[in-house]
Amino acid sequence: MDIWEKVASLAKRRGFIFPGSEIYGGLAGTWDYGPLGAELKRNIKNEFWRSMVQERSDVVGLDAAIIMNPKVWEASGHLTSFSDPLVECKKCHHRFRADQLTEKKCPDCGGELTEPKQFNLMVETYLGVIEGEKQKTYLRGEITQGVHVNFKNVLSSTRVKIPFGVAQIGKAFRNEITPGGFTFRSREFEQMELQYYVRPDLKQSMETFEYWKKERMGWYVSLGMKKENLRFKEHAKDELAHYAKAAFDIEYNAEGEWKEMEGIHHRGDWDVRRHQEFSGEDMSYFDEETKEKFLPYIIETSGGVDRATLFFLMNAYEEEKVKEGETRTVLHLHPRLAPYKAAVFPLLANKPDLVKTAKKIYDDLKKDMMVAWDDRGNIGKRYRAQDEAGTPFCITVDFESQEQDDVTVRDRDTMRQERVKIGELKAYLKEHVR
Ligand code: GAP
């Protein structure tokens, strides 16, 4: 099994990620996050928000609607330029992305392929209740435009001054021709983005671009991604998206396959200029100090939450030899990302005193953090289950706990155990999770 299969298998087994609508045979390109996956994904989004909004004074947050006036997508260029080249096999009628094929024949049956046609990725939907009068609109293809159409609203309702940014997290939808690679290319996915507005000065804006490249790379590393598994890849001129002046991807090395995880884009003034043109609203910024009026340049950082989740899982995954003939599968997730910060066990489930003390600890810790409970099977099995869930600490209440008022805390990564006083447990965990 390669790392993709191993992670997909663990994700299903432990409740991180399930195929969407599975009991109906699934729906290509859709995924459901299970109990552990929902926590992991939420922790990733919280860390993004913490570093991009909470800890900064030059960035504010926004949460825009998924469905927007269809004119937005005319203005943004998505209705004309947001497409992939599609070819179809004349024999088996399977469809492929022309830019992903290495040969000029059908990979499934060897048949002849049609000439490439541009296939628009926007997902259409209809609003309204009267048949025939329904309005055609779209599920957003990127979360970006919800920020740009609110540029003036943010300016007038807050104290931000250029340079400043607006961060957002939310769902986006694309009618991908070839969804696949587990959650890597989905039709419904989540993005975490920053739109950073700067003066329309090429040199200054390129400095800001470099600054954000470094920040975003640093963010992944600060949450435990191995440096050797990350690199920047510059987009060649002919690969640039319709809006971009310059673009770099942060790529993750999935066992030798470098895959895009996040994009840093210099969007010039494309979005504000186009929205000004199409809406008729003045989108310019007035600089109180210099008395200048201008359309700002935009530096964007655009990451996929699902891709980050997938690559954090791959990065954390290890099959470790414990002793001769015994291996364990462990997720070395950064404690801040781990779904559960700790698991609490009574040593024996049939000893009411142990269960009572363990329950008390569990209930108390739950007020402050996500904690798991397990009283099934032997301790070894419970440790293995928590290793696969990425739980950094396992707390066992045993017979000594009754006399000494302490517990055993076992570290996921080192597997070492130490005794910690029950009264100090919360502080111990908070310190180690940070
Ligand atoms: N606003 C710019 C933008 O949307 P993009 O490069 O098309 O740029 C940004 O997308 C990020 O969104 C990608 O780097 C990737 O992480 C994520 N993404 C894009 N398409 C995706 C898909 N089909 N499935 C999962 N994630 C996707």
Short mmCIF file of C-alpha atoms and ligand atoms in Angstrom, two decimals:
data_model
loop_
_atom_site.label_atom_id
_atom_site.label_comp_id
_atom_site.label_asym_id
_atom_site.label_seq_id
_atom_site.Cartn_x
_atom_site.Cartn_y
_atom_site.Cartn_z
CA MET A 1 0.00 0.00 0.00
CA ASP A 2 1.26 3.50 -0.73
CA ILE A 3 0.76 6.44 1.65
CA TRP A 4 -2.50 7.46 -0.09
CA GLU A 5 -4.05 4.04 0.50
CA LYS A 6 -2.70 3.78 4.03
CA VAL A 7 -4.10 7.15 5.04
CA ALA A 8 -7.44 6.52 3.30
CA SER A 9 -7.73 3.19 5.10
CA LEU A 10 -6.89 4.64 8.53
CA ALA A 11 -9.21 7.61 7.86
CA LYS A 12 -12.13 5.25 7.23
CA ARG A 13 -11.29 2.81 10.04
CA ARG A 14 -10.91 5.46 12.74
CA GLY A 15 -13.61 7.86 11.60
CA PHE A 16 -11.63 10.69 10.05
CA ILE A 17 -13.07 10.64 6.52
CA PHE A 18 -15.84 8.60 4.86
CA PRO A 19 -16.92 8.56 1.20
CA GLY A 20 -19.90 10.92 0.74
CA SER A 21 -23.37 9.27 0.61
CA GLU A 22 -21.71 5.89 0.91
CA ILE A 23 -24.85 3.79 1.50
CA TYR A 24 -26.16 4.98 -1.89
CA GLY A 25 -22.97 4.01 -3.69
CA GLY A 26 -21.29 7.37 -3.02
CA LEU A 27 -21.09 10.52 -5.12
CA ALA A 28 -17.80 11.14 -6.90
CA GLY A 29 -15.75 13.97 -5.46
CA THR A 30 -17.66 14.31 -2.17
CA TRP A 31 -16.46 13.30 1.30
CA ASP A 32 -17.86 13.31 4.82
CA TYR A 33 -15.72 14.01 7.85
CA GLY A 34 -16.33 11.60 10.73
CA PRO A 35 -16.02 12.31 14.47
CA LEU A 36 -12.20 12.52 14.41
CA GLY A 37 -11.99 14.23 11.00
CA ALA A 38 -14.44 16.94 12.03
CA GLU A 39 -12.20 17.74 15.03
CA LEU A 40 -8.97 17.70 13.03
CA LYS A 41 -10.40 19.92 10.31
CA ARG A 42 -11.85 22.33 12.85
CA ASN A 43 -8.49 22.54 14.65
CA ILE A 44 -6.73 23.35 11.36
CA LYS A 45 -9.26 26.10 10.66
CA ASN A 46 -8.92 27.45 14.21
CA GLU A 47 -5.13 27.58 13.87
CA PHE A 48 -5.50 29.41 10.56
CA TRP A 49 -7.86 31.92 12.14
CA ARG A 50 -5.65 32.34 15.17
CA SER A 51 -2.52 33.12 13.16
CA MET A 52 -4.19 35.09 10.35
CA VAL A 53 -6.83 37.10 12.24
CA GLN A 54 -6.62 36.85 16.04
CA GLU A 55 -2.89 37.45 16.40
CA ARG A 56 -2.69 40.21 13.77
CA SER A 57 -3.86 43.79 13.84
CA ASP A 58 -3.85 44.24 10.02
CA VAL A 59 -6.31 41.45 9.15
CA VAL A 60 -10.04 41.16 9.78
CA GLY A 61 -12.36 38.23 9.13
CA LEU A 62 -15.40 37.76 6.91
CA ASP A 63 -17.97 35.05 6.21
CA ALA A 64 -19.70 35.67 2.88
CA ALA A 65 -22.59 33.86 1.17
CA ILE A 66 -21.90 30.80 -0.95
CA ILE A 67 -24.49 31.80 -3.55
CA MET A 68 -23.89 35.20 -5.09
CA ASN A 69 -25.44 37.35 -7.77
CA PRO A 70 -24.39 35.63 -11.05
CA LYS A 71 -22.93 38.92 -12.30
CA VAL A 72 -20.14 38.40 -9.74
CA TRP A 73 -18.90 35.44 -11.82
CA GLU A 74 -19.11 37.36 -15.07
CA ALA A 75 -17.01 40.10 -13.51
CA SER A 76 -14.49 37.73 -11.94
CA GLY A 77 -13.94 35.97 -15.26
CA HIS A 78 -15.08 32.60 -13.96
CA LEU A 79 -17.81 32.17 -16.55
CA THR A 80 -15.40 32.60 -19.44
CA SER A 81 -11.99 31.55 -18.18
CA PHE A 82 -12.48 29.09 -15.30
CA SER A 83 -12.16 25.91 -17.29
CA ASP A 84 -10.06 22.82 -17.89
CA PRO A 85 -9.35 21.18 -21.27
CA LEU A 86 -11.55 18.09 -21.65
CA VAL A 87 -11.10 15.19 -24.08
CA GLU A 88 -13.42 12.24 -24.62
CA CYS A 89 -12.60 8.73 -25.81
CA LYS A 90 -14.48 8.01 -29.06
CA LYS A 91 -14.74 4.32 -28.12
CA CYS A 92 -15.59 4.05 -24.38
CA HIS A 93 -16.73 7.70 -23.97
CA HIS A 94 -14.69 8.18 -20.79
CA ARG A 95 -13.59 11.74 -20.23
CA PHE A 96 -10.18 13.02 -19.17
CA ARG A 97 -8.37 16.25 -18.49
CA ALA A 98 -6.15 16.74 -21.53
CA ASP A 99 -3.42 18.40 -19.46
CA GLN A 100 -3.12 15.33 -17.22
CA LEU A 101 -2.62 12.78 -20.01
CA THR A 102 0.86 11.60 -20.84
CA GLU A 103 -0.18 9.90 -24.11
CA LYS A 104 -2.59 10.87 -26.87
CA LYS A 105 -4.82 7.79 -26.47
CA CYS A 106 -7.46 6.71 -23.96
CA PRO A 107 -5.81 5.44 -20.73
CA ASP A 108 -8.77 3.07 -20.15
CA CYS A 109 -9.20 1.35 -23.52
CA GLY A 110 -6.53 2.78 -25.80
CA GLY A 111 -9.20 4.37 -28.04
CA GLU A 112 -8.86 7.57 -30.04
CA LEU A 113 -9.52 10.84 -28.19
CA THR A 114 -11.48 13.90 -29.34
CA GLU A 115 -9.81 17.31 -29.69
CA PRO A 116 -9.71 19.16 -26.29
CA LYS A 117 -12.76 21.32 -25.47
CA GLN A 118 -12.78 23.89 -22.68
CA PHE A 119 -15.05 22.64 -19.87
CA ASN A 120 -16.31 25.23 -17.36
CA LEU A 121 -15.90 24.20 -13.71
CA MET A 122 -18.63 26.35 -12.15
CA VAL A 123 -21.43 24.36 -10.48
CA GLU A 124 -24.83 25.69 -11.56
CA THR A 125 -27.85 25.93 -9.31
CA TYR A 126 -31.30 27.50 -9.54
CA LEU A 127 -33.08 29.81 -7.11
CA GLY A 128 -36.79 30.65 -6.95
CA VAL A 129 -40.00 28.65 -6.70
CA ILE A 130 -41.76 29.15 -10.03
CA GLU A 131 -40.82 26.68 -12.74
CA GLY A 132 -39.57 28.54 -15.79
CA GLU A 133 -38.80 31.66 -13.75
CA LYS A 134 -36.05 30.20 -11.68
CA GLN A 135 -32.86 32.19 -11.67
CA LYS A 136 -29.74 30.38 -12.73
CA THR A 137 -26.86 31.03 -10.41
CA TYR A 138 -23.73 29.26 -9.20
CA LEU A 139 -22.20 27.73 -6.11
CA ARG A 140 -19.02 29.74 -5.62
CA GLY A 141 -15.98 28.34 -7.43
CA GLU A 142 -13.65 30.14 -5.01
CA ILE A 143 -14.39 31.92 -1.74
CA THR A 144 -12.40 34.96 -2.91
CA GLN A 145 -15.12 37.01 -4.56
CA GLY A 146 -17.21 37.28 -1.39
CA VAL A 147 -14.34 39.30 0.07
CA HIS A 148 -13.77 41.58 -2.92
CA VAL A 149 -17.44 42.53 -3.34
CA ASN A 150 -17.34 43.62 0.33
CA PHE A 151 -14.16 45.69 0.02
CA LYS A 152 -16.01 48.99 0.53
CA ASN A 153 -18.21 47.57 3.31
CA VAL A 154 -15.13 46.48 5.26
CA LEU A 155 -13.51 49.88 4.74
CA SER A 156 -16.55 51.79 5.94
CA SER A 157 -17.37 49.55 8.90
CA THR A 158 -13.89 49.03 10.39
CA ARG A 159 -10.73 51.07 11.00
CA VAL A 160 -8.53 49.18 8.54
CA LYS A 161 -6.08 51.12 6.39
CA ILE A 162 -4.03 49.87 3.47
CA PRO A 163 -2.06 47.65 3.77
CA PHE A 164 -4.65 45.32 5.33
CA GLY A 165 -6.16 41.92 4.73
CA VAL A 166 -9.47 40.09 4.94
CA ALA A 167 -9.39 36.40 5.84
CA GLN A 168 -12.14 33.90 5.17
CA ILE A 169 -12.77 30.17 5.47
CA GLY A 170 -15.56 28.42 3.63
CA LYS A 171 -16.84 25.94 1.10
CA ALA A 172 -16.17 26.15 -2.63
CA PHE A 173 -17.52 23.96 -5.43
CA ARG A 174 -16.02 22.88 -8.74
CA ASN A 175 -17.31 20.50 -11.35
CA GLU A 176 -13.91 18.80 -11.55
CA ILE A 177 -13.57 16.57 -14.60
CA THR A 178 -11.45 14.03 -12.79
CA PRO A 179 -12.06 14.12 -9.03
CA GLY A 180 -9.69 11.77 -7.25
CA GLY A 181 -6.59 11.19 -5.19
CA PHE A 182 -8.78 10.56 -2.12
CA THR A 183 -9.91 14.06 -1.01
CA PHE A 184 -7.19 15.82 -3.03
CA ARG A 185 -9.43 16.83 -5.91
CA SER A 186 -13.02 17.04 -4.70
CA ARG A 187 -16.07 18.72 -6.15
CA GLU A 188 -17.04 20.22 -2.80
CA PHE A 189 -14.17 21.41 -0.63
CA GLU A 190 -13.17 24.10 1.81
CA GLN A 191 -10.72 26.95 1.36
CA MET A 192 -8.91 29.18 3.86
CA GLU A 193 -7.86 32.43 2.27
CA LEU A 194 -6.41 35.84 2.84
CA GLN A 195 -6.97 38.76 0.46
CA TYR A 196 -4.37 41.37 1.33
CA TYR A 197 -4.83 44.87 -0.15
CA VAL A 198 -1.72 46.96 -0.87
CA ARG A 199 -0.81 50.11 -2.79
CA PRO A 200 -0.63 49.53 -6.57
CA ASP A 201 3.13 49.64 -6.60
CA LEU A 202 4.75 46.63 -8.26
CA LYS A 203 7.97 46.63 -6.21
CA GLN A 204 6.23 47.08 -2.84
CA SER A 205 3.56 44.55 -3.71
CA MET A 206 6.20 41.97 -4.67
CA GLU A 207 7.79 42.46 -1.24
CA THR A 208 4.42 41.79 0.36
CA PHE A 209 4.05 38.74 -1.89
CA GLU A 210 7.40 37.40 -0.64
CA TYR A 211 6.39 38.14 2.96
CA TRP A 212 3.19 36.09 2.66
CA LYS A 213 4.97 33.22 0.92
CA LYS A 214 7.26 32.96 3.95
CA GLU A 215 4.45 33.35 6.48
CA ARG A 216 2.32 30.63 4.96
CA MET A 217 5.20 28.19 4.60
CA GLY A 218 6.12 28.92 8.25
CA TRP A 219 2.56 28.20 9.36
CA TYR A 220 2.64 24.62 8.03
CA VAL A 221 6.08 24.04 9.59
CA SER A 222 4.95 25.48 12.95
CA LEU A 223 2.21 22.85 13.01
CA GLY A 224 4.60 19.99 12.48
CA MET A 225 4.95 19.57 8.71
CA LYS A 226 8.43 18.34 7.95
CA LYS A 227 10.42 20.97 6.04
CA GLU A 228 11.79 18.38 3.64
CA ASN A 229 8.22 17.55 2.59
CA LEU A 230 7.45 21.13 1.52
CA ARG A 231 8.59 23.28 -1.38
CA PHE A 232 7.56 26.27 -3.46
CA LYS A 233 6.72 25.81 -7.11
CA GLU A 234 6.48 28.84 -9.33
CA HIS A 235 3.76 28.95 -11.99
CA ALA A 236 5.15 29.47 -15.48
CA LYS A 237 3.59 32.38 -17.41
CA ASP A 238 1.36 30.00 -19.43
CA GLU A 239 0.12 28.28 -16.23
CA LEU A 240 -1.05 31.46 -14.50
CA ALA A 241 -4.75 31.73 -13.66
CA HIS A 242 -6.66 34.40 -15.61
CA TYR A 243 -6.36 36.90 -12.73
CA ALA A 244 -2.75 36.32 -11.66
CA LYS A 245 0.38 38.42 -12.23
CA ALA A 246 2.58 35.95 -10.31
CA ALA A 247 1.89 32.71 -8.45
CA PHE A 248 3.71 30.16 -6.32
CA ASP A 249 2.29 26.95 -4.93
CA ILE A 250 3.26 25.43 -1.62
CA GLU A 251 3.59 21.77 -2.53
CA TYR A 252 3.63 18.70 -0.29
CA ASN A 253 5.77 15.68 -1.06
CA ALA A 254 3.42 12.69 -0.89
CA GLU A 255 6.09 9.98 -1.04
CA GLY A 256 7.77 11.41 -4.11
CA GLU A 257 4.68 12.98 -5.71
CA TRP A 258 4.75 16.76 -5.24
CA LYS A 259 1.16 18.01 -4.89
CA GLU A 260 -0.30 21.52 -4.61
CA MET A 261 -1.53 22.39 -1.11
CA GLU A 262 -1.81 26.19 -1.18
CA GLY A 263 -1.37 28.99 -3.70
CA ILE A 264 0.12 32.45 -3.13
CA HIS A 265 -1.10 34.73 -5.90
CA HIS A 266 -0.44 38.29 -6.98
CA ARG A 267 -3.87 39.23 -8.37
CA GLY A 268 -2.92 42.78 -9.40
CA ASP A 269 -6.06 44.95 -9.26
CA TRP A 270 -8.04 42.43 -11.34
CA ASP A 271 -10.89 41.81 -8.89
CA VAL A 272 -11.59 45.35 -7.74
CA ARG A 273 -11.22 46.72 -11.28
CA ARG A 274 -13.59 44.16 -12.74
CA HIS A 275 -16.19 44.60 -9.97
CA GLN A 276 -16.02 48.36 -10.48
CA GLU A 277 -16.59 47.89 -14.21
CA PHE A 278 -19.45 45.40 -13.88
CA SER A 279 -21.28 46.86 -10.86
CA GLY A 280 -20.76 50.54 -11.61
CA GLU A 281 -19.70 51.08 -7.97
CA ASP A 282 -16.55 53.00 -7.22
CA MET A 283 -14.17 50.42 -5.71
CA SER A 284 -11.23 52.74 -5.18
CA TYR A 285 -9.43 53.44 -1.93
CA PHE A 286 -8.80 56.97 -0.68
CA ASP A 287 -5.57 57.44 1.22
CA GLU A 288 -6.23 60.10 3.88
CA GLU A 289 -2.55 60.85 4.34
CA THR A 290 -1.39 61.25 0.76
CA LYS A 291 -4.83 62.29 -0.57
CA GLU A 292 -4.44 59.72 -3.37
CA LYS A 293 -7.24 57.64 -4.80
CA PHE A 294 -6.41 54.26 -6.31
CA LEU A 295 -7.48 50.70 -6.95
CA PRO A 296 -5.36 48.50 -4.69
CA TYR A 297 -3.29 45.48 -5.70
CA ILE A 298 -4.20 42.20 -4.05
CA ILE A 299 -1.92 39.53 -2.68
CA GLU A 300 -3.80 36.33 -2.00
CA THR A 301 -2.96 33.23 0.02
CA SER A 302 -5.38 30.43 -0.83
CA GLY A 303 -5.14 27.08 0.93
CA GLY A 304 -7.36 24.03 0.77
CA VAL A 305 -8.59 22.91 4.19
CA ASP A 306 -9.20 19.39 2.90
CA ARG A 307 -5.76 19.21 1.30
CA ALA A 308 -4.14 20.51 4.48
CA THR A 309 -6.08 17.87 6.45
CA LEU A 310 -4.95 15.15 4.05
CA PHE A 311 -1.31 16.21 4.09
CA PHE A 312 -1.23 16.73 7.87
CA LEU A 313 -2.45 13.13 8.12
CA MET A 314 0.18 11.86 5.66
CA ASN A 315 2.90 13.86 7.41
CA ALA A 316 1.89 12.42 10.80
CA TYR A 317 1.45 8.80 9.69
CA GLU A 318 4.03 6.28 10.84
CA GLU A 319 4.22 2.52 11.06
CA GLU A 320 6.71 2.14 13.87
CA LYS A 321 8.49 -0.99 14.98
CA VAL A 322 7.89 -1.26 18.71
CA LYS A 323 9.79 -4.49 19.32
CA GLU A 324 10.63 -7.64 17.38
CA GLY A 325 7.53 -8.73 15.49
CA GLU A 326 5.39 -5.83 16.72
CA THR A 327 4.58 -2.58 14.94
CA ARG A 328 2.18 0.18 15.82
CA THR A 329 0.48 2.68 13.52
CA VAL A 330 0.71 6.13 15.03
CA LEU A 331 -0.33 9.63 13.96
CA HIS A 332 2.25 12.11 15.26
CA LEU A 333 -0.16 15.03 14.85
CA HIS A 334 0.82 18.32 16.45
CA PRO A 335 -1.07 18.33 19.80
CA ARG A 336 -2.92 21.49 18.76
CA LEU A 337 -4.28 19.64 15.71
CA ALA A 338 -4.95 16.32 17.42
CA PRO A 339 -8.71 15.57 17.59
CA TYR A 340 -8.46 14.49 21.23
CA LYS A 341 -5.85 16.03 23.51
CA ALA A 342 -6.07 13.14 25.95
CA ALA A 343 -7.84 9.84 26.57
CA VAL A 344 -8.86 8.72 30.05
CA PHE A 345 -8.93 5.04 31.05
CA PRO A 346 -9.83 3.24 34.25
CA LEU A 347 -7.29 0.38 34.44
CA LEU A 348 -10.12 -2.12 34.93
CA ALA A 349 -13.70 -1.49 33.87
CA ASN A 350 -15.14 -3.74 36.59
CA LYS A 351 -13.65 -1.81 39.53
CA PRO A 352 -16.21 0.87 40.47
CA ASP A 353 -13.68 2.96 42.45
CA LEU A 354 -11.33 3.23 39.48
CA VAL A 355 -14.18 4.00 37.10
CA LYS A 356 -15.54 6.68 39.45
CA THR A 357 -12.19 8.49 39.76
CA ALA A 358 -11.51 8.21 36.00
CA LYS A 359 -15.00 9.56 35.16
CA LYS A 360 -14.43 12.52 37.46
CA ILE A 361 -11.15 13.34 35.73
CA TYR A 362 -12.75 12.88 32.30
CA ASP A 363 -15.71 15.15 33.13
CA ASP A 364 -13.43 17.82 34.53
CA LEU A 365 -11.00 17.82 31.57
CA LYS A 366 -13.88 17.91 29.08
CA LYS A 367 -14.76 21.40 30.23
CA ASP A 368 -11.48 22.63 28.73
CA MET A 369 -10.52 20.32 25.88
CA MET A 370 -11.60 17.40 23.71
CA VAL A 371 -11.02 14.20 25.69
CA ALA A 372 -11.78 10.58 24.83
CA TRP A 373 -13.00 7.82 27.16
CA ASP A 374 -12.16 4.16 26.75
CA ASP A 375 -12.75 1.28 29.15
CA ARG A 376 -12.84 -1.60 26.67
CA GLY A 377 -10.22 -4.29 26.17
CA ASN A 378 -6.77 -4.25 27.70
CA ILE A 379 -4.63 -1.15 28.15
CA GLY A 380 -2.31 -2.13 25.29
CA LYS A 381 -5.23 -2.19 22.84
CA ARG A 382 -6.51 1.14 24.14
CA TYR A 383 -3.07 2.70 23.61
CA ARG A 384 -2.96 1.41 20.03
CA ALA A 385 -6.39 2.84 19.26
CA GLN A 386 -5.39 6.25 20.62
CA ASP A 387 -2.08 6.11 18.70
CA GLU A 388 -4.09 5.73 15.49
CA ALA A 389 -6.32 8.62 16.51
CA GLY A 390 -3.25 10.79 17.17
CA THR A 391 -4.14 11.38 20.84
CA PRO A 392 -0.99 12.83 22.44
CA PHE A 393 -1.67 11.67 26.03
CA CYS A 394 -3.33 8.66 27.64
CA ILE A 395 -4.26 8.93 31.31
CA THR A 396 -4.74 5.74 33.29
CA VAL A 397 -6.35 5.56 36.72
CA ASP A 398 -4.97 2.51 38.57
CA PHE A 399 -4.93 1.16 42.12
CA GLU A 400 -2.12 3.49 43.19
CA SER A 401 -4.21 6.46 42.07
CA GLN A 402 -6.56 5.83 44.99
CA GLU A 403 -3.76 6.12 47.54
CA GLN A 404 -1.42 8.61 45.88
CA ASP A 405 -3.93 10.88 44.17
CA ASP A 406 -2.05 10.59 40.90
CA VAL A 407 -2.38 8.94 37.48
CA THR A 408 -0.14 7.50 34.79
CA VAL A 409 0.30 9.76 31.77
CA ARG A 410 1.61 8.03 28.69
CA ASP A 411 3.16 10.06 25.88
CA ARG A 412 2.06 9.04 22.35
CA ASP A 413 5.40 9.75 20.65
CA THR A 414 7.92 8.46 23.19
CA MET A 415 5.54 5.90 24.77
CA ARG A 416 7.12 6.90 28.09
CA GLN A 417 4.96 7.04 31.19
CA GLU A 418 5.09 9.34 34.18
CA ARG A 419 3.00 9.87 37.29
CA VAL A 420 1.18 13.20 37.51
CA LYS A 421 -0.87 14.45 40.47
CA ILE A 422 -4.58 14.60 39.61
CA GLY A 423 -4.73 18.23 40.74
CA GLU A 424 -1.94 19.17 38.31
CA LEU A 425 -3.27 17.22 35.33
CA LYS A 426 -5.09 20.05 33.59
CA ALA A 427 -2.13 22.42 33.80
CA TYR A 428 0.19 19.61 32.62
CA LEU A 429 -1.95 18.94 29.55
CA LYS A 430 -2.43 22.60 28.69
CA GLU A 431 1.32 23.18 28.91
CA HIS A 432 2.15 20.17 26.71
CA VAL A 433 -0.56 20.86 24.13
CA ARG A 434 0.63 24.41 23.63
N1 GAP B 1 -8.84 32.03 -4.90
C1 GAP B 1 -7.80 31.38 -5.59
C2 GAP B 1 -8.05 29.96 -5.79
O1 GAP B 1 -9.14 29.47 -5.56
P1 GAP B 1 -6.88 27.76 -6.58
O2 GAP B 1 -5.42 27.49 -6.82
O3 GAP B 1 -7.84 27.42 -7.65
O4 GAP B 1 -6.95 29.30 -6.22
C3 GAP B 1 -6.68 27.30 -4.02
O5 GAP B 1 -7.34 27.03 -5.23
C4 GAP B 1 -6.54 26.06 -3.18
O6 GAP B 1 -7.81 25.43 -3.02
C5 GAP B 1 -5.65 24.98 -3.81
O7 GAP B 1 -4.29 25.20 -3.54
C6 GAP B 1 -6.16 23.73 -3.11
O8 GAP B 1 -5.58 23.59 -1.84
C7 GAP B 1 -7.65 24.03 -2.94
N2 GAP B 1 -8.42 23.38 -4.01
C8 GAP B 1 -8.63 23.82 -5.26
N3 GAP B 1 -9.38 22.95 -5.96
C9 GAP B 1 -9.63 21.92 -5.13
C10 GAP B 1 -10.36 20.69 -5.26
N4 GAP B 1 -10.99 20.37 -6.38
N5 GAP B 1 -10.41 19.86 -4.19
C11 GAP B 1 -9.79 20.18 -3.04
N6 GAP B 1 -9.10 21.31 -2.86
C12 GAP B 1 -9.01 22.18 -3.89
#
